[in-house]
XYZ file of C-alpha atoms in Angstrom:
605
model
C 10.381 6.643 3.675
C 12.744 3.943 5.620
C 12.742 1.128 5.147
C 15.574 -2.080 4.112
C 13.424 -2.395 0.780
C 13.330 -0.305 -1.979
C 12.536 3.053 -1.828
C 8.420 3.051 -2.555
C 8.370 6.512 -3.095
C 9.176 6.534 -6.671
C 5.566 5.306 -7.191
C 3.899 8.727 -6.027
C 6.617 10.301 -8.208
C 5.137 8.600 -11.409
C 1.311 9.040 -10.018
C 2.053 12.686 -9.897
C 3.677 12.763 -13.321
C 0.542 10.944 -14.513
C -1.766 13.255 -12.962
C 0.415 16.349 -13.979
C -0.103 15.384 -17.905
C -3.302 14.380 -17.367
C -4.176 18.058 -16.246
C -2.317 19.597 -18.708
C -4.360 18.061 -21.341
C -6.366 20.129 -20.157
C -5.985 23.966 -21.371
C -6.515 27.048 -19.642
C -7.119 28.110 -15.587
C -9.477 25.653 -13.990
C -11.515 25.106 -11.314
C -11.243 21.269 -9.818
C -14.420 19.864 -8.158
C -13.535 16.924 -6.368
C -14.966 14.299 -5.086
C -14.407 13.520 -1.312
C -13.520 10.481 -1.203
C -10.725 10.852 -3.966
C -9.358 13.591 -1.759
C -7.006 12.058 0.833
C -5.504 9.705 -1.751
C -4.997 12.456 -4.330
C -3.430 14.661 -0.795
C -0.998 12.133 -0.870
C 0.369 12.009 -4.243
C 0.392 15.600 -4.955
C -0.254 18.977 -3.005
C -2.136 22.532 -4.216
C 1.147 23.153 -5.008
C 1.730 20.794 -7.529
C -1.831 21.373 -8.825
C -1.410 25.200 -9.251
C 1.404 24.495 -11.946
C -1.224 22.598 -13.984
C -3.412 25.515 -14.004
C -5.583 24.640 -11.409
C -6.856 27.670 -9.157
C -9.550 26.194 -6.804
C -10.443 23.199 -5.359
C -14.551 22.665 -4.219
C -15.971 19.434 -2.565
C -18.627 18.088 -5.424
C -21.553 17.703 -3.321
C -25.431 16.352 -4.359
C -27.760 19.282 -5.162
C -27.063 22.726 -6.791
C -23.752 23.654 -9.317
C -21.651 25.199 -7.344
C -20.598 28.777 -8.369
C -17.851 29.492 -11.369
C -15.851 32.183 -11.143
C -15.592 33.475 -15.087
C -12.628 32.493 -17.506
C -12.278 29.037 -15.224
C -12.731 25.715 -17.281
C -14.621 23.313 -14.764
C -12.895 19.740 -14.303
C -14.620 17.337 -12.234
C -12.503 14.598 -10.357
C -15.021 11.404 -9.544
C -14.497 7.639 -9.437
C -15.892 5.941 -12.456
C -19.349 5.050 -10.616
C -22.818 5.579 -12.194
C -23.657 7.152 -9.081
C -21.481 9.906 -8.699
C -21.609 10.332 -12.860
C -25.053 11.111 -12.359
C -25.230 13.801 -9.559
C -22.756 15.298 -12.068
C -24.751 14.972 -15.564
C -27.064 16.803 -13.194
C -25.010 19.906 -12.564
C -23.943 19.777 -15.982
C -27.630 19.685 -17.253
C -28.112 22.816 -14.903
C -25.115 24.700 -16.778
C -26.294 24.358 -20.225
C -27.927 27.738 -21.817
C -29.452 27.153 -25.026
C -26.758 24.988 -26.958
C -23.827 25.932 -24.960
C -22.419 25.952 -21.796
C -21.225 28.689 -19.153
C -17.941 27.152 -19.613
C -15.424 24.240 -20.761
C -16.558 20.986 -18.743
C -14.381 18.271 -18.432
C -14.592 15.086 -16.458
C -11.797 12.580 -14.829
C -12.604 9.506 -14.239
C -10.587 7.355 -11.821
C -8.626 4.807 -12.236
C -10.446 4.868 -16.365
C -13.434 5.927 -18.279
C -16.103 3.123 -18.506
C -18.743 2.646 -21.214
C -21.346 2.592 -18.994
C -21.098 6.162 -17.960
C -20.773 7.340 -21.946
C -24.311 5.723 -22.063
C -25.006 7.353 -19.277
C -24.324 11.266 -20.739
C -25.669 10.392 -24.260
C -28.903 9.524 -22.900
C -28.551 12.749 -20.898
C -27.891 14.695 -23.707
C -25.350 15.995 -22.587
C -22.230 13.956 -23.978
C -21.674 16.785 -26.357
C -20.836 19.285 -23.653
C -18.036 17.473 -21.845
C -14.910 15.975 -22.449
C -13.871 13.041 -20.708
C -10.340 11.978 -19.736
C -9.263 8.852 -17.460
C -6.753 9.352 -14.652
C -4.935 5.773 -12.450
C -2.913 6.452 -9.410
C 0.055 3.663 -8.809
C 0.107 1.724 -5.444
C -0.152 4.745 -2.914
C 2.617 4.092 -0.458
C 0.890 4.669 2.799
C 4.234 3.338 4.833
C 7.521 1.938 3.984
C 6.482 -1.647 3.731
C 2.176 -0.879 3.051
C 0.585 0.112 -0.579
C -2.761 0.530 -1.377
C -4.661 1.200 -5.099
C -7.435 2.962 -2.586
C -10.258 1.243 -4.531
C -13.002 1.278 -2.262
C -15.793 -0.074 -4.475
C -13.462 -2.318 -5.588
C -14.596 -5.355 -3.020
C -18.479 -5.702 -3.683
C -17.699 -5.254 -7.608
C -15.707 -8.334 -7.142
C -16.818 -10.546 -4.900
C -19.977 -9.165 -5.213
C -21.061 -8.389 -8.629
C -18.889 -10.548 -9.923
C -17.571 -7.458 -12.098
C -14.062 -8.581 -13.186
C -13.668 -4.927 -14.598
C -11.266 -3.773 -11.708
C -8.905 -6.069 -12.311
C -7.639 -3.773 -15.065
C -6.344 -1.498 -12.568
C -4.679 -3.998 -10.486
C -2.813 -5.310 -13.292
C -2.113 -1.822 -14.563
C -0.672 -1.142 -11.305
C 1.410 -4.253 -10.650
C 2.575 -3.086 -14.456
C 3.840 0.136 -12.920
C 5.349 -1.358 -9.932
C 7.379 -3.876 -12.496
C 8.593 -1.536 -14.272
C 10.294 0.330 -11.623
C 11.845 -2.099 -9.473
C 12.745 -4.532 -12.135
C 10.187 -7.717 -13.575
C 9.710 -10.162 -10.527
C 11.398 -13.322 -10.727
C 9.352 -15.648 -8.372
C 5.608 -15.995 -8.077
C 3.300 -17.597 -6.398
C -0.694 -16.982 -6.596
C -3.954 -18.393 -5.844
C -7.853 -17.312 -6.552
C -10.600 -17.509 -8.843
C -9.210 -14.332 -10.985
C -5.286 -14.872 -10.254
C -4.948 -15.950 -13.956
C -6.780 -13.555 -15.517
C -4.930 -11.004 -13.623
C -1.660 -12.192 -14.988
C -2.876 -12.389 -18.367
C -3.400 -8.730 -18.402
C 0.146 -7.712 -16.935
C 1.465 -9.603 -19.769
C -0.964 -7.647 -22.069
C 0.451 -4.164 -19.929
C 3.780 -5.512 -20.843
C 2.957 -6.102 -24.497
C 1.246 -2.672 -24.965
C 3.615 -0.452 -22.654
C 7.253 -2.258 -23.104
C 8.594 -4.425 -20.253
C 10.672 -2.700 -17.308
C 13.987 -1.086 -18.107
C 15.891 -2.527 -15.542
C 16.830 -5.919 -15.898
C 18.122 -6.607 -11.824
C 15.000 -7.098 -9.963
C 14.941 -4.956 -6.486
C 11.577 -7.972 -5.129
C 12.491 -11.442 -5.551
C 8.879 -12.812 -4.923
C 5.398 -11.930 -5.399
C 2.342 -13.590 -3.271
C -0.952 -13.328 -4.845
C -3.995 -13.403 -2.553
C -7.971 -13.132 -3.211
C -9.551 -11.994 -0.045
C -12.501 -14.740 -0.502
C -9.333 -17.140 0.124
C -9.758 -16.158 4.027
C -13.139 -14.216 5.423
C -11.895 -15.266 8.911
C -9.164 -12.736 8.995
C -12.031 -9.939 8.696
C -14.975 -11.531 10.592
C -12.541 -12.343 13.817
C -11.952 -9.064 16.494
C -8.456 -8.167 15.933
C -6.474 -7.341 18.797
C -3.524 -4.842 18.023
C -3.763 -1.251 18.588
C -4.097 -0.766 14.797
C -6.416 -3.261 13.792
C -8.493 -1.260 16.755
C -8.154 1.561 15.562
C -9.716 0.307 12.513
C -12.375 -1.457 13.971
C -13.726 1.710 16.218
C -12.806 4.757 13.940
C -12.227 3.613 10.733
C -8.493 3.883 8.366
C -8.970 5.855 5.274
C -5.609 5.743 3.294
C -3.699 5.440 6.370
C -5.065 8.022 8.366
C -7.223 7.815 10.843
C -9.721 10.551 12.533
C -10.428 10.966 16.212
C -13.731 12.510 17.713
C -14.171 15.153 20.497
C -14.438 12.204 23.115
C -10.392 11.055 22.431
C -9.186 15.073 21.559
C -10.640 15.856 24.656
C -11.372 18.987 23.257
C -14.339 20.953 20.565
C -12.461 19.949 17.469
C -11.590 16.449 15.870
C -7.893 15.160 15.219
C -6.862 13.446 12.158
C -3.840 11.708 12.479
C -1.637 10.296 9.709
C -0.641 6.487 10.407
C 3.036 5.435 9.613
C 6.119 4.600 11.060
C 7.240 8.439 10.863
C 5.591 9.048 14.091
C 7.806 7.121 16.207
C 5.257 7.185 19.016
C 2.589 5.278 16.676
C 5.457 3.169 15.466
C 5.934 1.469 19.142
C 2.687 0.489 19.553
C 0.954 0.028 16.150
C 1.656 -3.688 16.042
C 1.106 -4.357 19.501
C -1.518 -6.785 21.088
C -4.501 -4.463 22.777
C -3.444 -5.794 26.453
C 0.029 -4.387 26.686
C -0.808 -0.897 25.271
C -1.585 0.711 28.276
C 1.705 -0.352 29.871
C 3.954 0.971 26.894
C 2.334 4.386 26.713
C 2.441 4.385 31.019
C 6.252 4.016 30.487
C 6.450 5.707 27.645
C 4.804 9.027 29.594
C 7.038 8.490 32.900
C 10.276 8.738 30.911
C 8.556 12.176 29.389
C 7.756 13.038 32.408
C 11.246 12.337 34.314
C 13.205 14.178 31.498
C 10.985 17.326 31.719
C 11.599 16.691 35.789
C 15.013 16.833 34.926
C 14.725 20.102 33.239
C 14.221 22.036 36.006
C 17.620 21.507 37.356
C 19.856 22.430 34.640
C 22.496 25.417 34.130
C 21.872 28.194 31.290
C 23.936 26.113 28.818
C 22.198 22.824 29.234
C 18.300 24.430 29.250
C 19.613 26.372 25.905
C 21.031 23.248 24.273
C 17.372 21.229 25.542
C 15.308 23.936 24.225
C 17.537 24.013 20.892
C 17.664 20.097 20.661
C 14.977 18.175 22.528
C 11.825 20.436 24.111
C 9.931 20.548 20.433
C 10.835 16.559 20.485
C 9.498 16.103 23.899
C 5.863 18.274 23.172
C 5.272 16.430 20.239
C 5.611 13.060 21.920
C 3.507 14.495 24.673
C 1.072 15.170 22.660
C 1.234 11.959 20.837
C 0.931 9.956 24.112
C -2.249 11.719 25.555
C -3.557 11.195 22.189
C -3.258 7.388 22.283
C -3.867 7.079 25.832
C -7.427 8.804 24.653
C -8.247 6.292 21.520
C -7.117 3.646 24.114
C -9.774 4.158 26.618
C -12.405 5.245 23.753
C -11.544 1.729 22.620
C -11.487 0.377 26.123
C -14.560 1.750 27.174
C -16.673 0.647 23.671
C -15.036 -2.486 23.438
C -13.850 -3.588 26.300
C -16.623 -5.306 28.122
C -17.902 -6.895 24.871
C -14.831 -8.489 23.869
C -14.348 -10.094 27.185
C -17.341 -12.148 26.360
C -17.240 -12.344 22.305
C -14.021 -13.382 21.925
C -14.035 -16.866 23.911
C -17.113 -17.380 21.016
C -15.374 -16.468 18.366
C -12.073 -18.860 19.025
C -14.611 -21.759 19.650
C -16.644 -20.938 16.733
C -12.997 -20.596 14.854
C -12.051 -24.714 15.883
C -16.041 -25.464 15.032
C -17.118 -26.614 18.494
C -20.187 -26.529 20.764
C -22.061 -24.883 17.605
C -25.040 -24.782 19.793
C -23.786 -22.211 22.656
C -22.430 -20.215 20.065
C -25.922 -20.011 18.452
C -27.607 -19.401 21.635
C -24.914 -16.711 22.283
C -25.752 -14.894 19.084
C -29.332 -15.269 19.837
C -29.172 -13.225 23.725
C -26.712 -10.715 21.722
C -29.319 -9.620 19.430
C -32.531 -9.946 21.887
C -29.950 -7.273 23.546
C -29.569 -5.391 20.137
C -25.908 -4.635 20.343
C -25.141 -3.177 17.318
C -26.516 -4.390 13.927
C -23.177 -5.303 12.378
C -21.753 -7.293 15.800
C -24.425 -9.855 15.620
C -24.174 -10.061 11.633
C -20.309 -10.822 11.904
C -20.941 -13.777 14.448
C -23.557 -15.331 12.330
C -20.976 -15.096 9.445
C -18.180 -16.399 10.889
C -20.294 -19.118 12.276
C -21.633 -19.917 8.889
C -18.494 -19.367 6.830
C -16.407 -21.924 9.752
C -18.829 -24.500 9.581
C -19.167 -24.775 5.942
C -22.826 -23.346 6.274
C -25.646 -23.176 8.812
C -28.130 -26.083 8.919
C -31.761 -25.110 7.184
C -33.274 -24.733 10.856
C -30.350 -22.455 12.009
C -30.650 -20.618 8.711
C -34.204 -20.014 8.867
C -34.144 -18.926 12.630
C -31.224 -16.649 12.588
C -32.318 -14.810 9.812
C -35.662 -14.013 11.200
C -34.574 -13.100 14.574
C -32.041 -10.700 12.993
C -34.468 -9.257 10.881
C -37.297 -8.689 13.158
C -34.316 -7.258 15.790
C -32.891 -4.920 13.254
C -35.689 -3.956 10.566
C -36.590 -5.621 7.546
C -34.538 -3.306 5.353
C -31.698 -5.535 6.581
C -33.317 -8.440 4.082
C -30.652 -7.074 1.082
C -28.013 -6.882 3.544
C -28.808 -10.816 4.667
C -29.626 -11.702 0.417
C -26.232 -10.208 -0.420
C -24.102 -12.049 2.444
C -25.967 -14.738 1.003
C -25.089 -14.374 -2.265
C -21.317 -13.846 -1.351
C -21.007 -16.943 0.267
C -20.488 -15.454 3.848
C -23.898 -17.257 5.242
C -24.945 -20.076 3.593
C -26.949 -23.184 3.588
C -25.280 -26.908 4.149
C -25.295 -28.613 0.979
C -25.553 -25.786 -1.030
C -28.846 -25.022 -2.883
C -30.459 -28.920 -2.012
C -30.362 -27.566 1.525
C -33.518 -25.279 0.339
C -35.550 -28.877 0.195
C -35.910 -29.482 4.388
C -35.120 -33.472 4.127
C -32.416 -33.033 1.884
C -31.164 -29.784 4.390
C -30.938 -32.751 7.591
C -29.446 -34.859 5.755
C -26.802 -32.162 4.596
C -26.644 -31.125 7.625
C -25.617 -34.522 9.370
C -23.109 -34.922 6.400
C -20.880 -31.909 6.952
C -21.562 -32.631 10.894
C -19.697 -35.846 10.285
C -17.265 -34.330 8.016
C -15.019 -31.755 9.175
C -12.072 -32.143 6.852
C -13.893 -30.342 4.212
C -14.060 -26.313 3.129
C -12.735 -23.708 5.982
C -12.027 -27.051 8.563
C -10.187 -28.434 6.083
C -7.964 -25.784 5.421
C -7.500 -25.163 8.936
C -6.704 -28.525 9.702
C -4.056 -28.994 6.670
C -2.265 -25.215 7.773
C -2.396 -25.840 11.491
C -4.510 -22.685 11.255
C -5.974 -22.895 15.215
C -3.614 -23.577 17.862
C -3.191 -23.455 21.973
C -2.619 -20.195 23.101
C -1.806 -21.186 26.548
C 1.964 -20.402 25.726
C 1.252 -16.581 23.773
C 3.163 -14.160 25.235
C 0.891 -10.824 24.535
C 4.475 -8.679 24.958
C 6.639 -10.567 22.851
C 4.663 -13.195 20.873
C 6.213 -16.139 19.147
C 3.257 -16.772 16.738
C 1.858 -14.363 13.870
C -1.740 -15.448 15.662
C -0.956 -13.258 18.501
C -3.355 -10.757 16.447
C -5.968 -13.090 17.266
C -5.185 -13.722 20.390
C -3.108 -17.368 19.253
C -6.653 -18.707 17.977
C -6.043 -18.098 14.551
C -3.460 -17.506 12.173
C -4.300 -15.811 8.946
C -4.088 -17.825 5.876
C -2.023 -15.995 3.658
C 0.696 -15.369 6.515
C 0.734 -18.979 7.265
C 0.949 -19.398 2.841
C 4.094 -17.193 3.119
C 6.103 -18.229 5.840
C 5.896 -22.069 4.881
C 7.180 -20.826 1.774
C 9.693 -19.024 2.641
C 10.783 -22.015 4.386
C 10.550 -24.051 1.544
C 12.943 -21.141 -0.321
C 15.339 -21.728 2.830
C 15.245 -25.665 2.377
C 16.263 -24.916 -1.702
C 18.934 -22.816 -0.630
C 20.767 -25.442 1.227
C 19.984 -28.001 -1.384
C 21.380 -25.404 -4.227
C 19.879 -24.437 -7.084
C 19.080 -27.485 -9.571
C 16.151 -28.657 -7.137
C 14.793 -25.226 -6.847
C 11.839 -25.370 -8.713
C 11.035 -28.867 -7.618
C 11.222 -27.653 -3.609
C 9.296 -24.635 -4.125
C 6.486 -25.989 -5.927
C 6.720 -29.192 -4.205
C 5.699 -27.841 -0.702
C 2.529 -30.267 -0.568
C 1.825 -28.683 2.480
C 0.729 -25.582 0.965
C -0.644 -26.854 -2.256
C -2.877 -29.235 -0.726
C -4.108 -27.290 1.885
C -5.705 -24.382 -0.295
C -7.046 -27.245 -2.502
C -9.769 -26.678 0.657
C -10.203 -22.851 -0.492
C -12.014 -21.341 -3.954
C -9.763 -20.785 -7.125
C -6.690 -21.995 -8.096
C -2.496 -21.977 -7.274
C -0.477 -20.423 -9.836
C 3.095 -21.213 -9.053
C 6.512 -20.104 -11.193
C 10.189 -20.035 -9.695
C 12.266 -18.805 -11.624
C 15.090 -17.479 -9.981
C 15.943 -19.167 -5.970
C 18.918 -16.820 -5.882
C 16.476 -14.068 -6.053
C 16.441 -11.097 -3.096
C 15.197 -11.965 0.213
C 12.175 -9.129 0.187
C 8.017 -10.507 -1.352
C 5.392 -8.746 -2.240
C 2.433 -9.881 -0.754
C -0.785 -8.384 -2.977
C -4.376 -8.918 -1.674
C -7.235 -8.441 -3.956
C -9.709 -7.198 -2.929
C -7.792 -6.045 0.474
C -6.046 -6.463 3.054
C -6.722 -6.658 7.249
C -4.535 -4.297 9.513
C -4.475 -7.616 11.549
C -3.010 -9.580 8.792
C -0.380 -6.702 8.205
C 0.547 -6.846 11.820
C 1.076 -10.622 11.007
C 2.895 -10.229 8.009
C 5.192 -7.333 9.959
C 6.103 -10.438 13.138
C 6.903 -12.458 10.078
C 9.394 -10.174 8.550
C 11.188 -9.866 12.304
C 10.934 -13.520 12.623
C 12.464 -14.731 9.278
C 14.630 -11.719 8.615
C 12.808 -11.180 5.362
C 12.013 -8.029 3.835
C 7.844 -8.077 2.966
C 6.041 -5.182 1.425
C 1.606 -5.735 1.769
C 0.235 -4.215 -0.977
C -4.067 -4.578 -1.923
C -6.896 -2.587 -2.968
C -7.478 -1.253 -0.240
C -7.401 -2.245 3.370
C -10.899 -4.290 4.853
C -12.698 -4.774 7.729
C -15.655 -6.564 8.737
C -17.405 -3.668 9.042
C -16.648 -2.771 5.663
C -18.035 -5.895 3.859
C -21.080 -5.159 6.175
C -21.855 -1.615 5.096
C -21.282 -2.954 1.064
C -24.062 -5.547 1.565
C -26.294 -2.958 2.704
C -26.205 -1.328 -0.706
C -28.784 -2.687 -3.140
């Protein structure tokens, strides 16, 4: 991978170490069933090669229903995430295997990122916990780029947030371990949330347990610490680059991304690997929607013009272009027709909507003319555009206004559900209960007097919650000035209405680092964690700001860690910043998020 950072790689060296002497625990040929969703992220860290020296001779998708068939002498190792869910469709399959008081076979089960008491219970009261062994396998950040890591914890989110199940945080902090102890401990932190300290605690309990890292020059010089809850707005808001897109219509899973018939333009779907190796992908990744169409147009004249130009040359020069440039060429052929395709997919399903929706969502953003907003999510869903479209407005409206007055509430939620089925009531309890729609005054807006009353309080009062923080960050400004081709504002992925929090976080502090470094090093701790600006503004956002500078001569190069995931918008944010400030910045989370993503969790029971 390139990149001016250090080399991420090494981390899929030591997952696939991990995973090699995890395997060869154990013995004999075996026969991997694996779940799907495990399958791209364990693609990426080691191929059938690597598993064929750990015995392994097959690999079947684990699927719902029937044991799938065992070829004889084969131990049988399943691969799942450490769910109740998918424990129990395989206790099934393993209750189908047993004859008498044996089994066909050995059994043995991986659980990722670690075995969980829950699902012990769960095979003892099966009967069956005497027939398997169990064994506990974590990946390290997966490097899906040069500068973007991910744990791939999809569950990890509604557990969280959700559940308020802390239990993930284990593999976080196991991870951020592993990542220490490569590149050196990191000097400078900064860190805010309702679980930021708790995390800590336990890489200092990693530390205790596994040794602290072996190299004592640190390759990162700072560490940001994000919880998503810090900022919904980044996922509720449309992005607008070709990546976030991308995202938003198809759907990222570990970085790559799958295209249907309609973009292919043929019978068979595409899946196409996201990074900056495809140089194609690389040009436009981070670019605003608008000026895609004019990058690939050039971008497919110049192909054309050189294979033009073809036609006109000797023996020696059409030997030396077939040698040197003609594969070149077809691949970025092929690369351009594909994007032009996703383009007008995204065009054509997005296009006319967005005209509309986004002017809402940038007034809804500075918390104006609440009542044309309302009556625009209202006609939306007497139109019933998709389910999750009008479900996003009424959350961003809710979560930007501190909460929906008692009337709003009330009529929202019953024209949604009578538009979109009643089954939608858990999806509606559990945005609830997550604090993305909410009341005005809390649970005393339940009483109606109290709820007006409430309600004409946080009317009057708009320096408090999201406003607040918005207001102390500069959060929402003019975009009469953006320039869509070369932006001068990490907002452009918003179109200039909104600037992500934790990119907004970073770059003041990275001035503040800049304003030490002309002062010299005595006042450095007093500059960085005097930046009132900062600290005083996410007083206005849940949890608390963990803040420890210990070395201002550190590297230039952060690592920005979001639990509980990141945005491709915010990465395309965080990616202007590094060109901006000439810093080096590595995003690193759970996982990456989307709107449609916290959707489809609240729809779960």
């Amino acid at each position: 991978m390139a990149g001016l950072g250090p080399d991420m790689s090494a981390l899929i060296l030591l997952s696939r170490e991990n995973l090699i002497g995890c395997l060869n625990k154990i013995p004999g040929r075996k026969q991997l069933v694996l779940e799907p969703e495990l399958t791209r992220p364990l693609d990426r860290i080691a191929g059938m090669s690597t598993l064929s020296k750990t015995g392994v001779e097959s690999v079947i998708k684990l699927e719902r229903g029937p044991v799938p068939p065992m070829q004889p002498n084969l131990s049988r190792v399943y691969f799942i995430s450490a769910n109740l869910i998918q424990a129990k469709y395989v206790a099934d399959q393993i209750s189908s295997q047993i004859v008498g008081e044996s089994v066909l076979s050995p059994i043995h089960l991986v659980l990722v990122p670690r075995k969980l008491t829950s699902i012990e219970n769960l095979f003892e009261e099966e009967g069956i916990s005497g027939f398997v062994t169990m064994h506990q396998f974590s990946w390290e950040f997966i490097p899906l780029d040069f500068d973007l890591l991910s744990l791939e914890l999809p569950s990890f989110f509604r557990n969280q947030f959700l559940g308020q199940d802390h239990s993930g945080l284990v593999s976080v902090a196991r991870a951020l371990w592993g990542i220490q102890s490569i590149y050196g401990d990191i000097p400078n932190l900064f860190a805010h949330g309702k679980s930021v300290k708790k995390l800590l605690n336990l890489v200092n309990v990693f530390s205790l347990q596994y040794g602290q890292p072996r190299t004592k020059q640190a390759d990162i010089g700072y560490i940001y610490i994000f919880e998503r809850d810090i900022d919904y707005a980044s996922c509720l808001l449309s992005p607008l680059t070709y990546e976030g897109l991308l995202d938003e219509v198809f759907g990222i899973s570990c970085g790559t991304v799958e295209f249907p018939k309609e973009v292919t333009g043929t019978d068979t779907t595409t899946k196409l690997q996201l990074s900056s190796k495809d140089k194609m992908f690389e040009k436009i990744r981070n670019k605003h929607f608008a000026t895609i169409f004019s990058v690939l147009g050039v971008t497919a004249k110049q192909l054309s013009a050189a294979q033009a130009a073809a036609s006109s040359m000797n023996i020696n020069e059409m030997k030396s272009f077939v040698q040197n440039d003609l594969k070149h060429m077809k691949t970025q052929s092929k690369a351009v027709a594909l994007h032009i395709g996703a383009s007008e997919r995204i065009q054509k399903l997005k296009g006319r909507m967005l005209e509309t929706q986004l002017p809402v969502e940038h007034t809804i953003i500075s918390a104006e003319n609440i009542r044309d907003s309302i009556t625009y999510i209202e006609e939306r869903m007497a139109q019933l555009v998709p389910a999750n479209i009008s479900l996003r407005l009424i959350c961003l409206l809710s979560y930007c206004s501190d909460g929906l007055t008692q009337n709003d509430y009330t009529r929202l939620k019953t024209q949604y559900i009578q538009a979109y089925g009643f089954h939608h009531i858990i999806t509606w309890s559990n945005l609830t209960n997550l604090g993305l729609i909410k009341i005005k005054g809390g649970e005393l807006g339940k009483i109606g007097v109290v709820s007006q009353v409430a309600g004409l309080v946080g009317a009057q009062n708009k320096t408090t919650g999201f406003q607040g923080l918005v207001r102390k960050l500069g959060l929402v400004s003019s975009s009469e000035n953006l320039s869509l081709s070369d932006p001068n504002t990490p907002g452009y992925v918003f179109n200039g209405a909104y600037t992500p929090v934790a990119c907004k976080v970073v770059q003041e502090l990275i001035k503040a680092v800049s304003l030490t470094g002309k002062t010299g090093a005595a006042g450095a701790k007093t500059s960085f964690s005097g930046t009132s600006l900062v600290t005083e503004a996410l007083k206005f956002s849940p949890g608390e700001t963990i803040i420890d500078m210990k070395s201002p001569g550190a590297p230039k190069l952060g690592l920005v860690l979001f639990v509980g995931g990141y945005t491709m918008a915010e990465v395309a944010a965080f990616r202007w910043l590094q060109a901006a400030t000439g810093w080096e910045l590595i995003i690193a989370g759970t996982g990456n998020i989307s709107a449609n993503h916290i959707i489809s969790q609240c729809e779960k029971l």
